[in-house]
C-alpha atoms as one frame of an Amber mdcrd trajectory, in Angstrom:
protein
  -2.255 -13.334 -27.307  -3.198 -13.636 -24.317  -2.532 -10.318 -22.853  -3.611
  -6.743 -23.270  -1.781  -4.443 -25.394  -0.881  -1.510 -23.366  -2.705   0.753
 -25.339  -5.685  -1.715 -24.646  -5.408  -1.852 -21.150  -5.240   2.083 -20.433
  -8.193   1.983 -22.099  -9.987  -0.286 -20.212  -8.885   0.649 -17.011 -10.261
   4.290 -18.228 -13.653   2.836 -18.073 -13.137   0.820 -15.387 -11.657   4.090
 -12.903 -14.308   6.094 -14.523 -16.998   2.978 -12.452 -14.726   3.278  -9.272
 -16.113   7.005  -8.994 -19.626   5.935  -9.151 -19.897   3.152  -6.441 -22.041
   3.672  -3.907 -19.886   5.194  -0.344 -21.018   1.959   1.406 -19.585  -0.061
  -1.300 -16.501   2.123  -1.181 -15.495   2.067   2.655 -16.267  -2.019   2.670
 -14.217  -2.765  -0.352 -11.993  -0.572   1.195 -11.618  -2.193   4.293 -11.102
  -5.365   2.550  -8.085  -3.983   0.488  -6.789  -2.592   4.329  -7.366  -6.545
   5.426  -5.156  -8.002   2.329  -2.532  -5.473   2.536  -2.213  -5.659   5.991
  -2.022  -9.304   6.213   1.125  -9.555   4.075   2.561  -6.960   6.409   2.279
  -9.762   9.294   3.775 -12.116   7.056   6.655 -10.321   6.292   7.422  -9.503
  10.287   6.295 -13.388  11.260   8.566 -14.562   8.431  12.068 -12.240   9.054
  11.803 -11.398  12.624  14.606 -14.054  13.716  16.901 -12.269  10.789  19.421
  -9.919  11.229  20.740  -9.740   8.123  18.993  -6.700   6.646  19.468  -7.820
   2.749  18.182 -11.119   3.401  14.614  -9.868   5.660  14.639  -7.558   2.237
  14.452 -10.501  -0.114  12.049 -12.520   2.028   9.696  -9.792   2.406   9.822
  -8.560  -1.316   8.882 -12.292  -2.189   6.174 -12.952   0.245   4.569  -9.105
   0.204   4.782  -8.985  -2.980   1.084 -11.399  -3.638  -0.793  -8.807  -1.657
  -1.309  -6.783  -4.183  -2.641  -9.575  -6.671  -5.532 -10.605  -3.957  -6.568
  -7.263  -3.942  -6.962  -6.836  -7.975  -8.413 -10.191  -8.145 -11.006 -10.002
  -5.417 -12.178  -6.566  -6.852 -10.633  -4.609  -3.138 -10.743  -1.244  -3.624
  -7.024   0.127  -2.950  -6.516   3.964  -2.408  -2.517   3.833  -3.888  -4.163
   2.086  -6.979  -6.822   4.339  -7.863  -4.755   7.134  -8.190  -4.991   5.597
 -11.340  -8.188   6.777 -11.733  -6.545  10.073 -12.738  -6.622   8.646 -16.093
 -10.346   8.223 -16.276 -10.189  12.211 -15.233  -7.484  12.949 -17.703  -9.595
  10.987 -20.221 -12.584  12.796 -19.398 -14.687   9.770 -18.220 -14.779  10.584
 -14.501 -14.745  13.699 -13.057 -11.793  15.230 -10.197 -14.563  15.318  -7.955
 -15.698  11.708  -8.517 -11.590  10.805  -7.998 -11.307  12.856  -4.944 -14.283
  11.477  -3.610 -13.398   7.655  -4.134  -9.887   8.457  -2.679 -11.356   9.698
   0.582 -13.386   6.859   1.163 -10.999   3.990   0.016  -8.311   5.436   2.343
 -10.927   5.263   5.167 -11.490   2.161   4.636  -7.832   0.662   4.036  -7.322
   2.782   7.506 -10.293   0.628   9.423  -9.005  -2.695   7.636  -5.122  -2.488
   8.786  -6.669  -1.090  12.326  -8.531  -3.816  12.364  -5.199  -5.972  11.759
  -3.339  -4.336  13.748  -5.398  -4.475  16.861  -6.305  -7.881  16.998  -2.822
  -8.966  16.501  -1.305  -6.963  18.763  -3.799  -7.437  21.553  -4.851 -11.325
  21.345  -1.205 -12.797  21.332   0.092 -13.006  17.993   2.921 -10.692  18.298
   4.395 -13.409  21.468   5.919 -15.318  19.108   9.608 -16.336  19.694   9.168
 -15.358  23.712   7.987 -11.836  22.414  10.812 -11.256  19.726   8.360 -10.740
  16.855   6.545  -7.731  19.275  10.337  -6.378  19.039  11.107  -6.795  15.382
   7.437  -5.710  14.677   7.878  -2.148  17.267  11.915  -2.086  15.856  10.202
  -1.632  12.175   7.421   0.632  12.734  10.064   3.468  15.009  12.160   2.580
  11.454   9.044   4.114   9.604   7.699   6.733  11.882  11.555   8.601  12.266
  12.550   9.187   8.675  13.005  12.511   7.227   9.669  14.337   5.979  11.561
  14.400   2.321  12.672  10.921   2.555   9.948   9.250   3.265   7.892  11.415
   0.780  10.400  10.401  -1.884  10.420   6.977  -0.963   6.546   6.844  -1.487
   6.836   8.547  -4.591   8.982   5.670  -5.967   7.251   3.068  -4.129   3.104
   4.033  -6.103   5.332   4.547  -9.328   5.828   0.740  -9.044   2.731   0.036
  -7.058   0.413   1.450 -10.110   2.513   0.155 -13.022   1.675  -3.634 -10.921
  -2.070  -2.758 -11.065  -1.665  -2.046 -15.199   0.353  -5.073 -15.605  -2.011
  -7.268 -13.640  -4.688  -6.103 -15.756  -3.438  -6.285 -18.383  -3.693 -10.235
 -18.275  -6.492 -12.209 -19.245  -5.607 -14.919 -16.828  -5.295 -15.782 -13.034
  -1.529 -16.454 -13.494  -0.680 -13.800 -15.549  -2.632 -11.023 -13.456  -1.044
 -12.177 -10.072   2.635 -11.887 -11.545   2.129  -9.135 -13.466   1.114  -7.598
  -9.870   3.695  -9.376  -7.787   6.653  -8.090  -9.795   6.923  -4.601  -9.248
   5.879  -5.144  -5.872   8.443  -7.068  -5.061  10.958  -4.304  -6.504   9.218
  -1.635  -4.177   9.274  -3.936  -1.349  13.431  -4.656  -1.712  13.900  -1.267
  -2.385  12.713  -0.367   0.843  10.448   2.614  -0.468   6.942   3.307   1.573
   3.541   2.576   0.466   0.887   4.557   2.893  -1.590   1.635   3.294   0.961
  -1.157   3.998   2.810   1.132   6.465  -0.305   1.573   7.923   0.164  -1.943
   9.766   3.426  -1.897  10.207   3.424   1.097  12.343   0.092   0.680  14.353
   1.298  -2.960  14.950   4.307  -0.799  16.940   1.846   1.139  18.268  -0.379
  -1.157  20.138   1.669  -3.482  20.825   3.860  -0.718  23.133   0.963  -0.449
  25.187   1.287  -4.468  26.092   4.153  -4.519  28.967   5.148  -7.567  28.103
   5.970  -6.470  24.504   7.448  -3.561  25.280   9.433  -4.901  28.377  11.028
  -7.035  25.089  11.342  -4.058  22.708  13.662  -2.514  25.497  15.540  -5.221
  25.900  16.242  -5.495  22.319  17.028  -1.603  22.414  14.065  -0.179  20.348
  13.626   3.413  20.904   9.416   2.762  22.688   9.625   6.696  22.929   9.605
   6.907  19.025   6.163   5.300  18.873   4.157   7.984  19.278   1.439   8.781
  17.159   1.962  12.140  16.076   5.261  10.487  14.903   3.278   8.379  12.428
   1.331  10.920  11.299   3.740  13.216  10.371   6.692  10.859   9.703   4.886
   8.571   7.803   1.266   8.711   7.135   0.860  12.347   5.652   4.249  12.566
   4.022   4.239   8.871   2.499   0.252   9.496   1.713   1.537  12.786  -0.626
   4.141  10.890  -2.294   2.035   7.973  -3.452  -0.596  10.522  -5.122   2.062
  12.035  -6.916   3.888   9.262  -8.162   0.480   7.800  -9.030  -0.330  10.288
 -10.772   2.362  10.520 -12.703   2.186   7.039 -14.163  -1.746   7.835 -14.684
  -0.504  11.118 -16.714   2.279   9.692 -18.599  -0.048   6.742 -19.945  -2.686
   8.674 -20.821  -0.352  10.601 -22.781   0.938   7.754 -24.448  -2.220   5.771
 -25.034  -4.924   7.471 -24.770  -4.391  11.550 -25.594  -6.324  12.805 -28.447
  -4.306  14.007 -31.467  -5.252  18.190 -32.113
């Protein structure tokens, strides 16, 4: 065969979570801010691709489709991705890694993926990019982040909940491939579902909102955004923090989590 069982590959990515908690913090934060990079690029794709769209079903489709290979460059190129190594709960649950080890990996990843989709964020927001279509795509791209930053504190913790279910069950099904092919749709399918869905993945959003957020402070951009009737006095940033960042953030530990937990269960639980 030439795949993993699934036994086979919550086993391996035991030992491979249980190696995530021992990199060095410099090897963290820069693998981190590579993960930040690849997620956040995707993000610009998906604005670039739908902002001439109204129909909301279709700028769904498009985006689940072209998001969707973010996650794939990040398992293949080694990135380290905070949402996916809450996975490493199994390595914990296993007893290979320890919850300080975990915690400590998932404080330093998600600095990282912070300073890579900053870095995204800021450059394309503030060298030009976001002029496209006479300044509509700085309106689509400030329309979606106020989308993000307003929903309910339970909503959009749900949502993320839902959305790292999916995210993590991509990272065991891309693993558990023992080819290019097969690891990049194995990753690409259930992050397509999330991204159709609609639900909220912390790192992703992290883009997506700051791209709002900086590019309000260019008047040209947000001369547009009021034209095109986007509520600028949404984009605040204690509106992203606690409509989006710390609420989304919570959910995608927990559901997470709870895929790390239920396959160690399955797989990997010792028999009393």
């Amino acid at each position: 065969m030439n795949l993993f069982t699934a036994a086979e590959t919550v086993a391996n990515y035991s030992g491979a979570g249980a190696a995530k908690t021992k990199l060095p913090i410099s090897k963290m934060l820069l693998l981190g801010i590579l993960s930040g990079f690849l997620i956040g690029v995707p993000a610009c794709v998906t604005n670039m691709a739908t902002y001439g769209i109204d129909n909301n079903s279709m700028v769904r489709m498009i985006s689940g489709l072209l998001f969707a290979f973010g996650l794939g460059t990040v398992v293949l190129s080694g990135a380290e991705l905070f949402t996916g190594n809450t996975l490493i709960s199994i390595s914990v649950l296993d007893k290979k890694a320890s919850l300080a080890g975990m915690l400590k990996n998932w404080f330093f990843v998600y600095i990282g993926n912070f300073v890579g989709s900053l870095l995204v964020a800021v450059i394309c927001a503030r060298f030009g990019w976001l002029s496209a279509g006479s300044n509509a795509l700085a309106a689509a791209s400030m329309r979606v982040a106020v989308g993000k930053m307003t929903m309910p504190f339970a909503n959009a913790f749900f949502m993320g909940i839902l959305c790292n279910a999916l995210v993590t069950m991509g990272v065991l099904l891309s693993l558990s491939g023992k080819d290019g092919v097969s690891r990049i749709l194995g990753a690409w399918a259930p992050v397509m579902f999330f991204v159709v869905c609609g639900f909220n993945h912390s790192i992703a959003d992290m883009t997506y909102c700051m791209l709002g957020l900086f590019a309000k402070g260019v008047p040209a951009y947000a001369e547009a955004a009021q034209a095109a009737g986007v509520a600028l006095e949404s984009l605040t940033w204690g509106n992203y923090f606690l409509g989006n960042l710390i609420p989304v953030t919570l959910g995608n530990i927990v559901g997470g989590v709870a895929i790390g937990w239920l396959m160690w269960f399955s797989y990997l639980r010792k028999a009393k």
